């Protein structure tokens, strides 16, 4: 092997070593999107308030292509306390009701149960018929939290849902509303 060729191979090996080292450091860096969203989720779950910057960061994270990051960002928005943040979080949830991913749709449904208003029940009712049982369950939780017995007609068919968890929650919701369940 010529001297030039040998120098090229050594330079290439050094470049690979440096690149691998940089990747290793990046993977150990606790500021990845997953870590950040989990930190913010832990903060709001513990009852702490988000700064406006943190809230905006979560809103941006809901649009991440990584579904883990996106769904956890939606989950974190469930817990916001500030009135303006709650209003905005509800808007974000409403837009996500038609998301192609069931985990996002379900998270948005449940989130509306926390940050939404009674008017959101009408948006949630179609999700009681979603093809995914997780979405139906989360939508039913939200309808149960925001609605009342006037929605018994829409909830009653879920007593025959293919999913046992949905059936059980439908029964509990109707009973909570004081509706007689067979």
Short mmCIF file of C-alpha atoms in Angstrom, two decimals:
data_model
loop_
_atom_site.label_atom_id
_atom_site.label_comp_id
_atom_site.label_asym_id
_atom_site.label_seq_id
_atom_site.Cartn_x
_atom_site.Cartn_y
_atom_site.Cartn_z
CA UNK A 1 0.00 0.00 0.00
CA UNK A 2 1.36 3.41 -0.89
CA UNK A 3 1.91 6.11 1.68
CA UNK A 4 -0.94 8.19 0.27
CA UNK A 5 -3.35 5.29 0.37
CA UNK A 6 -2.32 4.48 3.94
CA UNK A 7 -2.84 8.11 5.00
CA UNK A 8 -6.28 8.10 3.37
CA UNK A 9 -7.30 4.90 5.20
CA UNK A 10 -6.10 6.31 8.54
CA UNK A 11 -7.93 9.59 7.93
CA UNK A 12 -11.09 7.65 7.05
CA UNK A 13 -10.80 5.55 10.20
CA UNK A 14 -10.33 8.66 12.33
CA UNK A 15 -13.36 10.29 10.74
CA UNK A 16 -15.44 7.19 11.49
CA UNK A 17 -14.19 7.13 15.08
CA UNK A 18 -15.08 10.80 15.57
CA UNK A 19 -18.51 10.32 13.98
CA UNK A 20 -19.27 7.30 16.17
CA UNK A 21 -18.12 9.19 19.25
CA UNK A 22 -20.40 12.12 18.40
CA UNK A 23 -23.35 9.80 17.88
CA UNK A 24 -22.70 8.09 21.20
CA UNK A 25 -22.61 11.45 23.00
CA UNK A 26 -25.84 12.52 21.29
CA UNK A 27 -27.61 9.32 22.33
CA UNK A 28 -26.49 9.89 25.93
CA UNK A 29 -27.60 13.52 25.83
CA UNK A 30 -30.61 13.93 28.14
CA UNK A 31 -32.00 16.73 25.97
CA UNK A 32 -33.52 14.47 23.31
CA UNK A 33 -37.14 15.16 22.39
CA UNK A 34 -38.29 12.03 24.25
CA UNK A 35 -36.50 13.05 27.43
CA UNK A 36 -37.72 16.63 27.20
CA UNK A 37 -41.36 15.69 26.72
CA UNK A 38 -41.15 13.23 29.62
CA UNK A 39 -39.62 15.94 31.82
CA UNK A 40 -42.46 18.34 30.98
CA UNK A 41 -45.06 15.61 31.49
CA UNK A 42 -43.61 14.81 34.93
CA UNK A 43 -43.66 18.51 35.81
CA UNK A 44 -47.35 19.02 35.02
CA UNK A 45 -48.39 15.64 36.47
CA UNK A 46 -46.88 16.74 39.77
CA UNK A 47 -49.13 19.81 39.75
CA UNK A 48 -46.52 22.36 38.72
CA UNK A 49 -47.47 25.07 36.27
CA UNK A 50 -45.81 25.38 32.90
CA UNK A 51 -44.21 28.60 31.81
CA UNK A 52 -45.60 30.00 28.57
CA UNK A 53 -42.40 28.90 26.83
CA UNK A 54 -42.77 25.33 28.12
CA UNK A 55 -46.41 25.28 27.08
CA UNK A 56 -45.52 26.45 23.56
CA UNK A 57 -42.80 23.83 23.42
CA UNK A 58 -45.37 21.13 24.23
CA UNK A 59 -47.75 22.45 21.59
CA UNK A 60 -44.94 22.22 19.04
CA UNK A 61 -44.11 18.71 20.21
CA UNK A 62 -47.66 17.56 19.46
CA UNK A 63 -46.72 17.94 15.80
CA UNK A 64 -43.58 15.78 16.02
CA UNK A 65 -43.51 12.85 13.60
CA UNK A 66 -42.27 10.63 16.45
CA UNK A 67 -45.59 9.34 17.85
CA UNK A 68 -44.06 8.69 21.26
CA UNK A 69 -43.09 12.36 21.59
CA UNK A 70 -46.34 13.58 20.09
CA UNK A 71 -48.64 11.45 22.25
CA UNK A 72 -46.74 12.31 25.44
CA UNK A 73 -46.99 16.00 24.55
CA UNK A 74 -50.77 15.62 24.22
CA UNK A 75 -50.83 13.79 27.55
CA UNK A 76 -48.91 16.63 29.20
CA UNK A 77 -51.44 19.14 27.89
CA UNK A 78 -54.16 17.32 29.87
CA UNK A 79 -52.74 18.77 33.08
CA UNK A 80 -52.37 22.46 32.29
CA UNK A 81 -53.97 24.74 34.85
CA UNK A 82 -53.73 28.29 33.51
CA UNK A 83 -57.03 29.33 31.85
CA UNK A 84 -55.41 30.55 28.63
CA UNK A 85 -53.27 27.42 28.39
CA UNK A 86 -56.34 25.23 28.99
CA UNK A 87 -58.25 27.01 26.24
CA UNK A 88 -55.39 26.63 23.81
CA UNK A 89 -54.77 23.00 24.82
CA UNK A 90 -58.44 22.26 24.10
CA UNK A 91 -58.03 23.77 20.62
CA UNK A 92 -55.02 21.54 19.98
CA UNK A 93 -56.99 18.49 21.19
CA UNK A 94 -59.96 19.31 18.94
CA UNK A 95 -57.70 19.36 15.88
CA UNK A 96 -56.19 16.01 16.84
CA UNK A 97 -59.52 14.17 16.99
CA UNK A 98 -59.10 13.24 13.33
CA UNK A 99 -55.41 12.29 13.55
CA UNK A 100 -54.57 9.09 11.64
CA UNK A 101 -52.86 7.52 14.69
CA UNK A 102 -55.24 5.97 17.24
CA UNK A 103 -52.99 6.78 20.21
CA UNK A 104 -53.13 10.47 19.29
CA UNK A 105 -56.91 10.42 18.71
CA UNK A 106 -57.40 8.67 22.05
CA UNK A 107 -55.14 11.09 23.88
CA UNK A 108 -56.99 14.02 22.33
CA UNK A 109 -60.34 12.57 23.38
CA UNK A 110 -59.25 12.03 26.96
CA UNK A 111 -57.54 15.42 27.02
CA UNK A 112 -60.78 17.15 26.08
CA UNK A 113 -62.30 15.52 29.14
CA UNK A 114 -59.78 17.47 31.22
CA UNK A 115 -59.37 20.78 29.39
CA UNK A 116 -62.50 20.90 27.24
CA UNK A 117 -66.00 22.16 27.94
CA UNK A 118 -69.48 20.72 27.77
CA UNK A 119 -69.69 21.94 24.16
CA UNK A 120 -66.93 19.47 23.24
CA UNK A 121 -69.23 16.52 23.93
CA UNK A 122 -70.73 16.94 20.45
CA UNK A 123 -67.25 16.60 18.94
CA UNK A 124 -66.54 13.51 21.04
CA UNK A 125 -69.74 11.60 20.24
CA UNK A 126 -68.55 10.39 16.80
CA UNK A 127 -65.42 9.00 18.47
CA UNK A 128 -67.65 6.61 20.44
CA UNK A 129 -67.81 4.71 17.12
CA UNK A 130 -64.11 4.88 16.27
CA UNK A 131 -62.74 1.60 14.88
CA UNK A 132 -60.11 1.51 17.63
CA UNK A 133 -61.28 0.40 21.13
CA UNK A 134 -58.70 2.62 22.83
CA UNK A 135 -60.20 5.69 21.14
CA UNK A 136 -63.76 4.63 22.03
CA UNK A 137 -62.70 4.13 25.66
CA UNK A 138 -60.98 7.54 25.88
CA UNK A 139 -63.91 9.26 24.15
CA UNK A 140 -66.33 7.63 26.57
CA UNK A 141 -64.24 8.80 29.54
CA UNK A 142 -64.39 12.36 28.22
CA UNK A 143 -68.13 12.22 27.47
CA UNK A 144 -68.64 10.86 30.98
CA UNK A 145 -66.63 13.73 32.47
CA UNK A 146 -68.19 16.54 30.43
CA UNK A 147 -71.68 15.23 29.72
CA UNK A 148 -74.69 14.03 31.63
CA UNK A 149 -77.70 11.75 31.24
CA UNK A 150 -78.90 13.64 28.15
CA UNK A 151 -76.21 11.65 26.29
CA UNK A 152 -77.42 8.27 27.57
CA UNK A 153 -78.90 7.44 24.16
CA UNK A 154 -75.44 7.74 22.57
CA UNK A 155 -73.68 5.83 25.36
CA UNK A 156 -76.18 2.97 25.76
CA UNK A 157 -75.09 1.14 22.54
CA UNK A 158 -71.60 0.83 24.02
CA UNK A 159 -73.01 -1.64 26.54
CA UNK A 160 -72.68 -4.10 23.61
CA UNK A 161 -69.24 -2.93 22.43
CA UNK A 162 -66.85 -5.71 21.33
CA UNK A 163 -64.31 -4.45 23.88
CA UNK A 164 -64.93 -5.45 27.52
CA UNK A 165 -63.29 -2.28 28.92
CA UNK A 166 -65.58 -0.08 26.80
CA UNK A 167 -68.66 -2.08 27.90
CA UNK A 168 -67.68 -1.78 31.56
CA UNK A 169 -67.04 1.98 31.27
CA UNK A 170 -70.36 2.48 29.47
CA UNK A 171 -72.15 0.79 32.33
CA UNK A 172 -70.27 2.83 34.94
CA UNK A 173 -70.93 6.08 33.06
CA UNK A 174 -74.65 5.44 32.77
CA UNK A 175 -74.87 4.47 36.43
CA UNK A 176 -72.94 7.61 37.41
CA UNK A 177 -75.51 9.64 35.49
CA UNK A 178 -78.34 7.85 37.32
CA UNK A 179 -79.53 5.99 34.21
CA UNK A 180 -80.98 2.54 34.81
CA UNK A 181 -78.79 -0.13 33.23
CA UNK A 182 -80.27 -3.57 32.46
#
